XYZ file of C-alpha atoms in Angstrom:
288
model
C -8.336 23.200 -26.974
C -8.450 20.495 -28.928
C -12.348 20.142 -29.322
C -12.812 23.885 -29.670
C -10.011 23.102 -32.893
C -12.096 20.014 -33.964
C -15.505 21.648 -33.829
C -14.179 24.806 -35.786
C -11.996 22.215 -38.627
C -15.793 20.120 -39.098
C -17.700 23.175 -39.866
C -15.034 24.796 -42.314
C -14.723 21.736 -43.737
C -18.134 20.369 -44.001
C -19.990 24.315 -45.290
C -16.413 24.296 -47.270
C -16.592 21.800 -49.066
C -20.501 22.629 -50.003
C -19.657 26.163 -51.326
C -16.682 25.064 -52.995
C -18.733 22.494 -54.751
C -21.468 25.092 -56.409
C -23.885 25.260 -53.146
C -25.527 28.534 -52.346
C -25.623 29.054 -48.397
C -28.540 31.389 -49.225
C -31.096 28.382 -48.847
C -29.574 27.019 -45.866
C -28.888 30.009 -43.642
C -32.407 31.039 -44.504
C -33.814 27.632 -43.031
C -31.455 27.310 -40.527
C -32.465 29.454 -37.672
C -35.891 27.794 -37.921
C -34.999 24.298 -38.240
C -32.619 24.866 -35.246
C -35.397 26.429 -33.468
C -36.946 22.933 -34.311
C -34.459 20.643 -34.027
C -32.345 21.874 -31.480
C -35.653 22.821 -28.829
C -36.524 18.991 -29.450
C -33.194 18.113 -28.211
C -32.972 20.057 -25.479
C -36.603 19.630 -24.632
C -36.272 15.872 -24.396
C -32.878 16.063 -23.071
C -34.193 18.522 -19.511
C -37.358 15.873 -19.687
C -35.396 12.482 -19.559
C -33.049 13.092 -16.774
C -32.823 14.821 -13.121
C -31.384 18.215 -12.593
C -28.504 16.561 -10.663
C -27.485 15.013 -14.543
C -28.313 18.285 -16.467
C -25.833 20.332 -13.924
C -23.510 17.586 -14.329
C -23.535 17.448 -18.189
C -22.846 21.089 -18.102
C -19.967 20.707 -16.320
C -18.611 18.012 -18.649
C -18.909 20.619 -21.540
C -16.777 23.069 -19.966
C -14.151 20.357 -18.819
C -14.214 18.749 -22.744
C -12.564 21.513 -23.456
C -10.744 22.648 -20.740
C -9.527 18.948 -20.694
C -8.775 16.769 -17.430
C -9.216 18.169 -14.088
C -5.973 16.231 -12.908
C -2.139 17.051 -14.376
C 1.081 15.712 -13.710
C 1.587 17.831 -10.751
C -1.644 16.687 -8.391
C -0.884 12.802 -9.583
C 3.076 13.520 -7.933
C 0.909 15.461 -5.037
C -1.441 11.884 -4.915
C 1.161 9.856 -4.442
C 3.333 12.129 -1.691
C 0.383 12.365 0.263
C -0.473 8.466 0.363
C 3.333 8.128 1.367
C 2.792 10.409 4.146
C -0.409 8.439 5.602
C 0.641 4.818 4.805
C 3.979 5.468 6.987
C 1.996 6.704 9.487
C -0.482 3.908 9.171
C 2.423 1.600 9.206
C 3.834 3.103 12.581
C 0.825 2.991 13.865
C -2.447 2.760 12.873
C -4.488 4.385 15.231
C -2.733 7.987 14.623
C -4.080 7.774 10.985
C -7.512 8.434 12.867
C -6.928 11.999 13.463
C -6.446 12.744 9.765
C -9.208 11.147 8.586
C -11.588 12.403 10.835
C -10.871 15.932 10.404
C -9.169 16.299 7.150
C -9.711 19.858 6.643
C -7.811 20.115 9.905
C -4.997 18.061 8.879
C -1.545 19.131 8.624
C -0.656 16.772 6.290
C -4.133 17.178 4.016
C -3.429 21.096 4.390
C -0.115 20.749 2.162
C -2.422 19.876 -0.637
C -5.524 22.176 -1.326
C -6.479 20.778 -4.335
C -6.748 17.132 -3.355
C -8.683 18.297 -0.073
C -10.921 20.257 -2.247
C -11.904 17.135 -4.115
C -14.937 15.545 -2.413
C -14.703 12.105 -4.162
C -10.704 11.766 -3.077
C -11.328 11.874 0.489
C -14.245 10.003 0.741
C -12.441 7.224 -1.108
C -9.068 7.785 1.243
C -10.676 8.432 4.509
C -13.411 5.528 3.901
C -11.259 3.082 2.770
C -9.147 3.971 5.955
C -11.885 3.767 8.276
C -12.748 0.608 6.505
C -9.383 -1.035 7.055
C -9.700 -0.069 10.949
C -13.080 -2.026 11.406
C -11.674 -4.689 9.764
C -8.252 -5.052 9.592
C -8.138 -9.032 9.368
C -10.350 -9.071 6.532
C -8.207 -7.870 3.603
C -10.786 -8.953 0.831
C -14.150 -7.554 2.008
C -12.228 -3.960 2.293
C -10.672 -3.971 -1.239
C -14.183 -5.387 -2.218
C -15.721 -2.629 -0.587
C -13.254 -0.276 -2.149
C -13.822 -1.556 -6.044
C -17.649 -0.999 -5.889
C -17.326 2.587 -4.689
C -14.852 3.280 -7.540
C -17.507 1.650 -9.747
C -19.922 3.144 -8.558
C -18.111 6.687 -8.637
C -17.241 6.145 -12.432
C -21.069 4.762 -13.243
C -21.767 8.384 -11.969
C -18.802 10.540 -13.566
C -20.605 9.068 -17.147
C -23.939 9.750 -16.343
C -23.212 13.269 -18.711
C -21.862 11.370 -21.533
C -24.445 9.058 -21.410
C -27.410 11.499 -21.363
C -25.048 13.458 -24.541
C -25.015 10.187 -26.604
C -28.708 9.767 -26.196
C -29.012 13.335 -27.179
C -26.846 12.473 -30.653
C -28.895 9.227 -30.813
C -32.163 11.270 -31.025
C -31.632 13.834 -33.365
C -31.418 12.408 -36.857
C -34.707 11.341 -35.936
C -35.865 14.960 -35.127
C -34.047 16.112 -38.120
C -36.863 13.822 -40.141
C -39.238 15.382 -38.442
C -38.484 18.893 -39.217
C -37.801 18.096 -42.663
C -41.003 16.045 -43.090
C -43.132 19.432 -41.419
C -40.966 21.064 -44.196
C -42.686 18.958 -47.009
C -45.944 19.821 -45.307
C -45.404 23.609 -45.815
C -44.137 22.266 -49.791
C -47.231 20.485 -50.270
C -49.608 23.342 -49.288
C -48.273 25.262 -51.628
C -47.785 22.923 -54.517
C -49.380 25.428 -56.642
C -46.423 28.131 -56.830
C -43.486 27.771 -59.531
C -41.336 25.379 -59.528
C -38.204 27.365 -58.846
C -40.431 28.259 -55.726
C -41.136 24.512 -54.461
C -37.453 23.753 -55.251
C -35.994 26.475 -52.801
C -38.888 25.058 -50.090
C -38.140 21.252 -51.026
C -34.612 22.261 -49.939
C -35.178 24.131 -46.848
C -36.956 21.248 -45.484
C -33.608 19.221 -46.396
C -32.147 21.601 -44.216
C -33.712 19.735 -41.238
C -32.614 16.301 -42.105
C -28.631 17.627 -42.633
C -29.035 19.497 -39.495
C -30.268 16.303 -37.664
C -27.164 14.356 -39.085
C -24.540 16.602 -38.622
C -25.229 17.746 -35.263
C -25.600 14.165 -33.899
C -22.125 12.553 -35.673
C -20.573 15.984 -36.266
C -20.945 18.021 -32.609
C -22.896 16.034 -29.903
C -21.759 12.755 -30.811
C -18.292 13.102 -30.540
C -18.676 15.350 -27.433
C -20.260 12.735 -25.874
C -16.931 10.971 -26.660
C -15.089 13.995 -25.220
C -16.490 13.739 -22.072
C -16.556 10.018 -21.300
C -12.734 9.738 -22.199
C -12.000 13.143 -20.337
C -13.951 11.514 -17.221
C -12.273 7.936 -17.386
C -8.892 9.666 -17.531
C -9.524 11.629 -14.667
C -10.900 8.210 -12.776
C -7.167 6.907 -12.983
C -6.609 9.447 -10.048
C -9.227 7.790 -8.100
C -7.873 4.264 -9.159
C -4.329 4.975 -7.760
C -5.696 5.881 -4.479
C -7.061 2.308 -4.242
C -4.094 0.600 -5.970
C -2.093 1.819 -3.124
C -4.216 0.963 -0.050
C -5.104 -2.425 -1.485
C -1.495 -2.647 -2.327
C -1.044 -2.282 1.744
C -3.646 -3.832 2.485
C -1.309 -7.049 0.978
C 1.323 -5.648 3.663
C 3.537 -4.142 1.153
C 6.202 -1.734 1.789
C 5.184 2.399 1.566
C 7.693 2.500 -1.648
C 5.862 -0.432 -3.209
C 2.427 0.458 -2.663
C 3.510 3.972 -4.065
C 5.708 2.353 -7.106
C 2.403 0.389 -8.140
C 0.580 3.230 -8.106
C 2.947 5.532 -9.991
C 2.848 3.175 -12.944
C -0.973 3.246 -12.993
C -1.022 6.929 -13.874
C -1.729 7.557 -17.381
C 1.591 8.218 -19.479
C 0.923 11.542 -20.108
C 0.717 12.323 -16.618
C 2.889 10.075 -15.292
C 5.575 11.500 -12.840
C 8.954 9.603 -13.150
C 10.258 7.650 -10.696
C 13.446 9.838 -10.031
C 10.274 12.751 -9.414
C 8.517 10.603 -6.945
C 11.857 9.714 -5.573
C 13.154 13.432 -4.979
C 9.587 14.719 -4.092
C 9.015 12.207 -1.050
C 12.772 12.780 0.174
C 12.331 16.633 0.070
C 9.085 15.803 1.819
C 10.519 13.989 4.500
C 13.633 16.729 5.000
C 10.550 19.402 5.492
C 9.035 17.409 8.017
């Protein structure tokens, strides 16, 4: 919502402001479907040529979820953290019935009670993995949470890789704005004979191009870019608390404590109470 708001407040004010100041849109929305053409198949040309179809398909779905906003809300991260208090007292108990979870998480009862973690690829792999990891070497508390930090990194490295390729997008075209404008002084040039009133209308189409460059880079891709890589760090907090908890037993901690130092990882917005957790992992344990 709020970038679809941004975007909309930039362009009203920016074509505005113009109008309001004695500017005739006549020149620009004449240029701008060509210097678009221009500009914006430059972009996207260079963009599809610099980085794998794994990146592209990932950098569209970083568009949709800039606006749609994190994938994660308050009710998964209270889900998160009643579902690591289910398998670290079981892990406690005993660890080798932990195996039969992990293994087969789709046919987990406890997994089952929450579709929308189990849907998540990167969640499991990081629970089940680190699990498996703490099984093979259960006296060896560092090399686990070591092993457990560079997947996170890892996973994160990869969750920007669509930010990254949209900055270098916004990075490019004020460049590629000169060079539409500078074809557009070309065009001028070759017909330097014609009236003035003539070259001045083609002198500032071709200024179209370099104020298309600029405001698409600082005004739309550039802080979309932005967008994205904040949207995708918030939503790595969800992965985070996963491995603040099992490091956090790793350490031998009790369930509540590993689950307490989780809870106050959680971004503030999203942030169940303590009172929530509380209630939620006692009506948990009544179900059961």
């Amino acid at each position: 919502m709020n970038a679809a708001l941004g975007l909309i407040i930039t362009v009203v004010m920016v074509f505005g402001g113009y109008t309001l100041a004695g500017g005739k849109m006549g020149i620009i929305t004449h240029s701008l479907p060509f210097e678009m053409m221009m500009i914006g198949g430059a972009a996207t040309g260079a963009f599809l040529a610099s980085n794998d179809f794994a990146t592209i398909k990932h950098t569209g779905q970083d568009l949709v979820a800039a606006f749609k906003g994190a994938k994660w809300k308050k009710g998964d991260y209270q889900d998160l953290l009643c579902l690591m208090s289910e398998l670290l007292d079981i892990w406690k108990k005993n660890p080798v019935d932990i195996e039969q979870h992990i293994e087969a998480p789709k046919e987990s009862e406890i997994f089952s009670k929450y579709p929308k973690i189990l849907k998540d690829h990167y969640a499991l792999e990081i629970i089940c993995d680190t699990f498996r990891s703490m099984i093979m070497n259960f006296d060896n508390v560092h090399q686990v949470e070591e092993l457990l930090e560079k997947s996170l990194d890892s996973l994160l490295e990869e969750k920007l890789h669509g930010s990254h390729a949209l900055q270098s997008m916004a990075d490019a075209l004020p460049a590629l704005g000169i060079v539409a404008a500078v074809l557009g002084v070309i065009k001028t040039m070759a017909s330097i004979d014609k009236p003035p009133e003539v070259l001045g209308g083609m002198i500032g189409g071709a200024l179209v191009g370099t104020f298309l460059g600029v405001f698409l880079a600082y005004g739309v891709v550039g802080p979309f870019a932005a967008k994205v890589a904040h949207t995708r760090k918030e939503e790595h907090f969800f992965y985070t608390m996963i491995g603040e908890m099992l490091v956090s037993n790793l350490h031998r901690n009790p369930v509540n404590i590993c689950i307490e130092v989780a809870r106050r990882h959680a971004p503030s917005r999203v942030r169940p109470t303590f009172d929530e957790i509380d209630e939620a992992i006692k009506e948990m344990k009544k179900a059961a």
